[in-house]
Amino acid sequence: MKEAVTIDAKGIFYRELNAKLRKVVSNGTQKIELRNVYGQRYIGTDLDKPVEIEIFGTPGNDLGAFMDGPRIIVHGNAQDGCGNTMNNGEIIIHGHAGDILGLSARGGKIFVREDVGYRAGIHMKEYQDKKPMVVIGGTAQDFLGEYMAGGILILLGLKLKEGESHKANFIGTGMHGGAIYIRGDVEEFQLGKEVSAAELDENDHSVLKKLVGEFAYHFGYDAGEILKHKFTKLFPLYLRPYGRLYAY
Amino acid sequence: MKTYLPPKFIVERDDSRCIRCEVCVNQCTFDVHSYDTEDAELKSHEENCVGCHRCVVFCPTEALTIRGNPLDYRENYNWRPEVIEDIIKQSETGGVLLTGMGNDKSYRIYWDHLVLNASQVTNPSIDPLREPMELSTYLGQKPDRVEFGSHGLTTELPPQVKLEVPVMFSAMSYGAVSLNVQESLARAATEMGTLWNTGEGGLHPKLYKYGDNTIVQVASGRFGVHPEYLNVAKVVEIKIGQGAKPGIGGHLPGEKVSAEVSSTRMIPKGTDALSPAPQHDIYSIEDLAQLVYALKEATNYTKPVAVKIAAVHNSAAIASGMVRAGADIIVLDGLRGSTGAAPKIIRDNVGIPIELALASVDDRLRQEGIRNQASVVIAGGIRNSGDVAKAIALGADAIYIGTAALVALGCTLCQQCHTGKCAWGICTTDPWLTKRVNPDIGARRLSNLLRGWSLELKDILGGMGINALESLRGNRLHLRGVGLTDTELEILGVRMAGS
């Protein structure tokens, strides 16, 4: 195994930075540290090896887009489109993430310590052994899990104050697969028309235990404490939400 | 509820010719024909007939004739039979009317009002039978200037894709059409040196070997999009819109998501494949640029990225933005573009004719001095090599054909694609029906079509005294308009015939 490589990304255009990444990964390097990252896009996009990339700073949009295997750890905030159409791998963000987190992801895991923007988990889908999983420590904006066709989305709301609840509306609009777990209460009016809330069963608890466990491990929380709280499960009412729309 | 819909077609069966072989019963997928064993007679449920002519073609004794139902309503220019019947259908179902194929309404077809030039006396025409003619086309971004050294070109070119014939097969996804259709397209494209397009349903492993002639699509559903899919292709196309249904998404019904379709789309079997109307990472030209470059990064800048939009009112301005967003190829799909399923009201009323869109986009890109930065490909109702030549003269680099290719495979435009019951085995995933398209025969029929068009294109060029398609490209002086208004001529950038 090769030693860890450190790249100073200061002042480097994303194209050059990604070319460097490609080169060091093809050399067999398994651990890379990116220092001074200031908004460079598409980090990790063209990588399909199980390499670990640690980012210090603020990566730009489409972090890990189309990614197939690497593990990215961000010490800072991620922007929009993080994990876009991701196939496999892991993204761990010690901070916030922007809009459309995990758009159309088909696999891999994303952990965000703080809050996320609009439409997180939109159109995630699953297939056979591929199942995207997203855990958000903070809260989310509207349209969380919109059009979701598969995978698991967990919203923990750890930073909500006593008596405060999630503000997102239109949660799960158009959802037709997968599951959303929300720690704390959500009101009926916050939900999209295509989802309903349910109590958790044994399987749900084991899913939560595993993923919240991983989340707690990454960010130094006590999983047991988090899991003590009540969770609500949102599930799609219809596998074919728009099946009755048409005249044949 | 009793339907008030009258049959669209009448089935005439010549009993003296009928040999009771039941081919019609087996071929029809709409349950029109049935055999009554008691009376030893074939019966027709004419109300089910869609006029696809599958039975007519396969009846061994030519005993069948399908005619339009002559049933006439009282004449009314406004309340035509189609209008009445659509209302009946909706009052019986309460849904959005679905249809297949392209806009069938009487909007002006500008190709039919454009005529081509030929050489007479003052310059010689060329005989393509004895002199070399060049149809090669290179798609991709061209540099602003090129430099040559002692060993030829020194300028580094962005990725280019060579087409031997400027006609490609338009996006038709696996799921909308069958795998046999896609294989026919892929093999014909490979044989003829052009490209076929996966549509947004992913790429079946069986077709990976045709990757060098494949355009893979990335659309709002992102079905089957993964690194290998992107890397196997020659071109990656971002689909923003489609001529048949500008501005709206798509729903592939669960019934069509068979085990095989599920494996290329990478979604569970039997679930609806919902493509959202917008791509949710694209709300602006800047966002488009982001996806264009995400795909260039994902493919390490080795292949052109195309962006396809439906031709709409502001196409010219949008196209300019697309080029500036880094698209190497821009694709315009016109008012008559086809589909496997679209709301009829959208198909028939939204978008603009491709001829006008092409002319205005080509003009705009020239005016802005960025025409070289992207190739322009058009789609939507191109019927023959005459349309192709006119499109090239108007400014297109290449043409996509979808409907014409399906017609080559047997399609008769019965517009039932959305039912999944295509009797010709084209627009269906029913394993019993898909066998009706044999890829060996399908590929041959498609290659023949392209060969025929190539020969005709060479004839057209030769007649003009031109020996390379490149000399016709954007050369609107070779076109004249017939029966067009001044405004139409101005937008097309074409002079009136006789002037």
XYZ file of N, CA, C and O in Angstrom, chain B residues 54-143:
360
model
N -50.980 -5.107 -39.580
C -50.194 -6.315 -39.359
C -50.882 -7.526 -40.001
O -50.262 -8.339 -40.676
N -52.196 -7.624 -39.821
C -52.940 -8.775 -40.364
C -52.958 -8.757 -41.882
O -52.863 -9.790 -42.537
N -53.068 -7.540 -42.432
C -53.141 -7.422 -43.894
C -51.856 -7.936 -44.525
O -51.859 -8.703 -45.492
N -50.712 -7.508 -43.930
C -49.415 -7.892 -44.495
C -49.182 -9.392 -44.350
O -48.601 -10.030 -45.223
N -49.648 -9.970 -43.247
C -49.332 -11.373 -42.992
C -50.407 -12.359 -43.466
O -50.192 -13.563 -43.420
N -51.552 -11.883 -43.918
C -52.569 -12.786 -44.458
C -52.032 -13.441 -45.726
O -51.683 -12.743 -46.677
N -51.907 -14.768 -45.737
C -51.246 -15.415 -46.875
C -52.068 -15.367 -48.165
O -51.516 -15.574 -49.250
N -53.344 -15.105 -48.046
C -54.167 -15.123 -49.262
C -54.717 -13.738 -49.605
O -55.603 -13.605 -50.443
N -54.197 -12.741 -48.942
C -54.655 -11.365 -49.159
C -56.168 -11.245 -49.085
O -56.810 -10.620 -49.918
N -56.703 -11.868 -48.074
C -58.157 -11.863 -47.909
C -58.639 -10.640 -47.137
O -59.836 -10.415 -47.034
N -57.686 -9.873 -46.557
C -58.093 -8.788 -45.665
C -57.869 -7.406 -46.268
O -56.863 -7.159 -46.927
N -58.835 -6.530 -46.028
C -58.681 -5.125 -46.360
C -59.139 -4.343 -45.133
O -60.173 -4.672 -44.543
N -58.341 -3.358 -44.718
C -58.746 -2.502 -43.600
C -59.045 -1.128 -44.193
O -58.200 -0.547 -44.887
N -60.236 -0.640 -43.944
C -60.592 0.679 -44.451
C -61.009 1.567 -43.287
O -61.501 1.096 -42.272
N -60.822 2.868 -43.492
C -61.319 3.804 -42.493
C -62.834 3.671 -42.424
O -63.497 3.460 -43.450
N -63.383 3.790 -41.225
C -64.830 3.703 -41.088
C -65.456 4.921 -41.754
O -65.194 6.049 -41.345
N -66.256 4.719 -42.773
C -66.803 5.873 -43.494
C -67.884 6.624 -42.715
O -68.356 7.659 -43.170
N -68.239 6.115 -41.541
C -69.243 6.768 -40.710
C -68.966 8.254 -40.619
O -67.932 8.677 -40.117
N -69.818 9.051 -41.138
C -69.601 10.492 -41.129
C -70.513 11.175 -40.139
O -71.706 10.906 -40.093
N -69.887 12.043 -39.355
C -70.702 12.928 -38.527
C -71.187 14.035 -39.455
O -70.669 14.216 -40.564
N -72.149 14.822 -38.998
C -72.543 15.988 -39.787
C -71.327 16.895 -39.918
O -70.613 17.119 -38.944
N -71.098 17.367 -41.117
C -69.888 18.142 -41.383
C -69.770 19.340 -40.450
O -70.744 20.065 -40.245
N -68.578 19.496 -39.860
C -68.355 20.615 -38.960
C -66.868 20.871 -38.892
O -66.102 20.011 -38.443
N -66.441 22.015 -39.334
C -65.006 22.299 -39.419
C -64.377 22.385 -38.042
O -63.211 22.062 -37.865
N -65.132 22.834 -37.081
C -64.613 22.971 -35.716
C -64.683 21.656 -34.949
O -63.720 21.215 -34.351
N -65.846 21.013 -34.986
C -66.052 19.766 -34.235
C -65.809 18.584 -35.137
O -66.715 17.892 -35.554
N -64.516 18.367 -35.419
C -64.133 17.268 -36.292
C -64.271 15.951 -35.519
O -64.284 15.948 -34.284
N -64.340 14.803 -36.257
C -64.513 13.515 -35.567
C -63.492 13.293 -34.466
O -63.819 12.803 -33.383
N -62.228 13.655 -34.718
C -61.181 13.424 -33.720
C -61.480 14.183 -32.420
O -61.282 13.666 -31.320
N -61.978 15.417 -32.598
C -62.287 16.244 -31.432
C -63.423 15.605 -30.624
O -63.351 15.479 -29.406
N -64.437 15.180 -31.343
C -65.585 14.555 -30.677
C -65.147 13.290 -29.939
O -65.473 13.070 -28.773
N -64.353 12.477 -30.634
C -63.969 11.190 -30.036
C -63.034 11.368 -28.835
O -63.082 10.579 -27.887
N -62.197 12.387 -28.880
C -61.339 12.660 -27.711
C -62.195 13.007 -26.494
O -61.915 12.562 -25.373
N -63.231 13.794 -26.729
C -64.110 14.164 -25.611
C -64.828 12.928 -25.072
O -64.921 12.721 -23.855
N -65.264 12.075 -25.988
C -65.926 10.841 -25.545
C -64.980 10.023 -24.671
O -65.321 9.580 -23.578
N -63.739 9.874 -25.148
C -62.752 9.075 -24.414
C -62.528 9.638 -23.014
O -62.478 8.904 -22.033
N -62.415 10.937 -22.927
C -62.140 11.538 -21.615
C -63.343 11.478 -20.704
O -63.210 11.325 -19.490
N -64.538 11.571 -21.307
C -65.722 11.504 -20.454
C -65.935 10.087 -19.942
O -66.637 9.858 -18.964
N -65.300 9.125 -20.594
C -65.427 7.745 -20.132
C -64.299 7.315 -19.207
O -64.383 6.298 -18.531
N -63.196 8.078 -19.169
C -62.051 7.663 -18.348
C -61.627 8.714 -17.329
O -61.042 8.376 -16.300
N -61.849 9.972 -17.628
C -61.415 11.026 -16.715
C -59.923 11.196 -16.640
O -59.393 11.619 -15.620
N -59.206 10.858 -17.723
C -57.746 10.949 -17.656
C -57.144 11.820 -18.736
O -57.841 12.406 -19.573
N -55.828 11.912 -18.667
C -55.058 12.610 -19.693
C -55.002 11.689 -20.911
O -54.634 10.521 -20.789
N -55.329 12.212 -22.079
C -55.287 11.380 -23.284
C -53.841 11.097 -23.644
O -53.042 12.019 -23.802
N -53.524 9.838 -23.755
C -52.169 9.470 -24.146
C -52.138 9.094 -25.608
O -53.125 8.618 -26.163
N -50.984 9.295 -26.223
C -50.830 8.853 -27.596
C -49.367 8.516 -27.845
O -48.513 8.722 -26.984
N -49.105 8.003 -29.040
C -47.734 7.687 -29.427
C -47.386 8.366 -30.740
O -48.231 9.030 -31.353
N -46.143 8.224 -31.161
C -45.591 8.839 -32.388
C -45.650 10.368 -32.306
O -45.805 10.928 -31.244
N -45.519 11.011 -33.485
C -45.384 12.472 -33.480
C -46.674 13.184 -33.814
O -47.674 12.569 -34.195
N -46.618 14.493 -33.664
C -47.725 15.393 -33.987
C -48.251 15.095 -35.397
O -47.500 15.134 -36.368
N -49.541 14.793 -35.495
C -50.100 14.435 -36.812
C -50.984 15.546 -37.377
O -51.748 15.318 -38.315
N -50.905 16.733 -36.797
C -51.788 17.821 -37.207
C -51.235 18.552 -38.437
O -50.084 18.372 -38.817
N -52.090 19.417 -38.993
C -51.761 19.975 -40.307
C -50.908 21.242 -40.245
O -51.063 22.123 -41.071
N -50.022 21.331 -39.240
C -49.095 22.466 -39.248
C -48.261 22.413 -40.520
O -47.952 21.327 -41.014
N -47.892 23.575 -40.997
C -47.122 23.621 -42.254
C -45.823 22.831 -42.128
O -45.092 22.969 -41.165
N -45.576 22.021 -43.152
C -44.302 21.302 -43.215
C -43.414 22.111 -44.144
O -43.633 22.150 -45.357
N -42.453 22.802 -43.568
C -41.651 23.736 -44.371
C -40.762 23.037 -45.384
O -40.447 23.603 -46.425
N -40.373 21.796 -45.071
C -39.565 21.055 -46.068
C -40.290 21.058 -47.411
O -39.651 21.119 -48.462
N -41.627 20.946 -47.366
C -42.402 20.855 -48.609
C -42.541 22.201 -49.305
O -43.147 22.296 -50.377
N -42.046 23.254 -48.653
C -42.076 24.582 -49.271
C -40.671 25.088 -49.569
O -40.458 26.273 -49.806
N -39.706 24.176 -49.509
C -38.325 24.521 -49.840
C -37.891 23.644 -51.008
O -38.191 22.446 -51.034
N -37.227 24.260 -51.963
C -36.731 23.467 -53.087
C -35.224 23.665 -53.220
O -34.680 24.714 -52.866
N -34.570 22.626 -53.740
C -33.111 22.630 -53.866
C -32.686 23.083 -55.255
O -33.449 23.019 -56.217
N -31.451 23.485 -55.342
C -30.901 23.991 -56.601
C -30.191 22.873 -57.367
O -29.899 21.817 -56.822
N -29.908 23.109 -58.628
C -29.054 22.213 -59.405
C -28.254 23.033 -60.413
O -28.644 24.147 -60.767
N -27.145 22.466 -60.842
C -26.285 23.146 -61.814
C -26.850 23.008 -63.223
O -27.280 21.923 -63.601
N -26.847 24.088 -63.972
C -27.254 24.043 -65.379
C -26.349 24.990 -66.164
O -26.275 26.168 -65.833
N -25.680 24.503 -67.159
C -24.839 25.274 -68.088
C -23.673 26.006 -67.405
O -22.514 25.696 -67.670
N -23.981 26.940 -66.482
C -22.911 27.831 -66.007
C -21.925 27.154 -65.074
O -20.844 27.686 -64.826
N -22.281 26.066 -64.483
C -21.289 25.239 -63.805
C -21.718 23.788 -63.962
O -22.914 23.500 -64.070
N -20.750 22.905 -63.999
C -21.117 21.514 -64.319
C -21.644 20.751 -63.100
O -21.186 20.983 -61.983
N -22.592 19.895 -63.335
C -22.977 18.966 -62.283
C -21.965 17.824 -62.263
O -21.182 17.652 -63.190
N -21.999 17.052 -61.180
C -21.035 15.960 -61.022
C -21.795 14.646 -61.004
O -22.860 14.547 -60.399
N -21.225 13.659 -61.666
C -21.882 12.348 -61.664
C -21.343 11.518 -60.510
O -20.190 11.084 -60.541
N -22.148 11.302 -59.475
C -21.641 10.591 -58.289
C -21.288 9.138 -58.573
O -20.623 8.492 -57.779
N -21.746 8.598 -59.709
C -21.426 7.210 -60.010
C -19.960 7.071 -60.392
O -19.356 6.024 -60.211
N -19.393 8.149 -60.923
C -18.011 8.028 -61.394
C -17.028 8.913 -60.643
O -15.827 8.781 -60.812
N -17.551 9.822 -59.838
C -16.629 10.702 -59.121
C -16.852 10.579 -57.623
O -17.971 10.346 -57.169
N -15.761 10.722 -56.852
C -15.909 10.565 -55.400
C -16.776 11.656 -54.790
O -16.667 12.822 -55.157
N -17.668 11.247 -53.906
C -18.532 12.187 -53.199
C -18.345 11.972 -51.706
O -18.244 10.846 -51.243
N -18.333 13.057 -50.990
C -17.982 13.001 -49.573
C -19.194 13.335 -48.714
O -19.724 14.441 -48.762
N -19.639 12.345 -47.901
C -20.751 12.626 -46.986
C -20.272 12.711 -45.533
O -21.067 12.926 -44.625
N -18.963 12.515 -45.328
C -18.449 12.466 -43.955
C -18.767 13.742 -43.189
O -18.718 14.842 -43.731
N -19.078 13.540 -41.945
C -19.429 14.653 -41.068
C -18.714 14.440 -39.744
O -18.674 13.317 -39.241
N -18.155 15.487 -39.208
C -17.506 15.388 -37.894
C -18.310 16.172 -36.882
O -18.517 17.369 -37.042
N -18.767 15.487 -35.860
C -19.514 16.163 -34.801
C -18.577 16.482 -33.638
O -17.742 15.670 -33.264
N -18.756 17.652 -33.086
C -17.945 18.051 -31.942
C -17.540 19.508 -32.070
O -17.741 20.139 -33.106
N -16.992 20.034 -30.995
C -16.576 21.426 -30.984
C -15.376 21.626 -31.910
O -14.445 20.831 -31.907
N -15.437 22.685 -32.727
C -14.307 22.995 -33.608
C -13.572 24.210 -33.044
O -14.202 25.130 -32.519
N -12.257 24.204 -33.135
C -11.507 25.341 -32.584
C -11.753 26.618 -33.391
O -12.180 26.557 -34.547
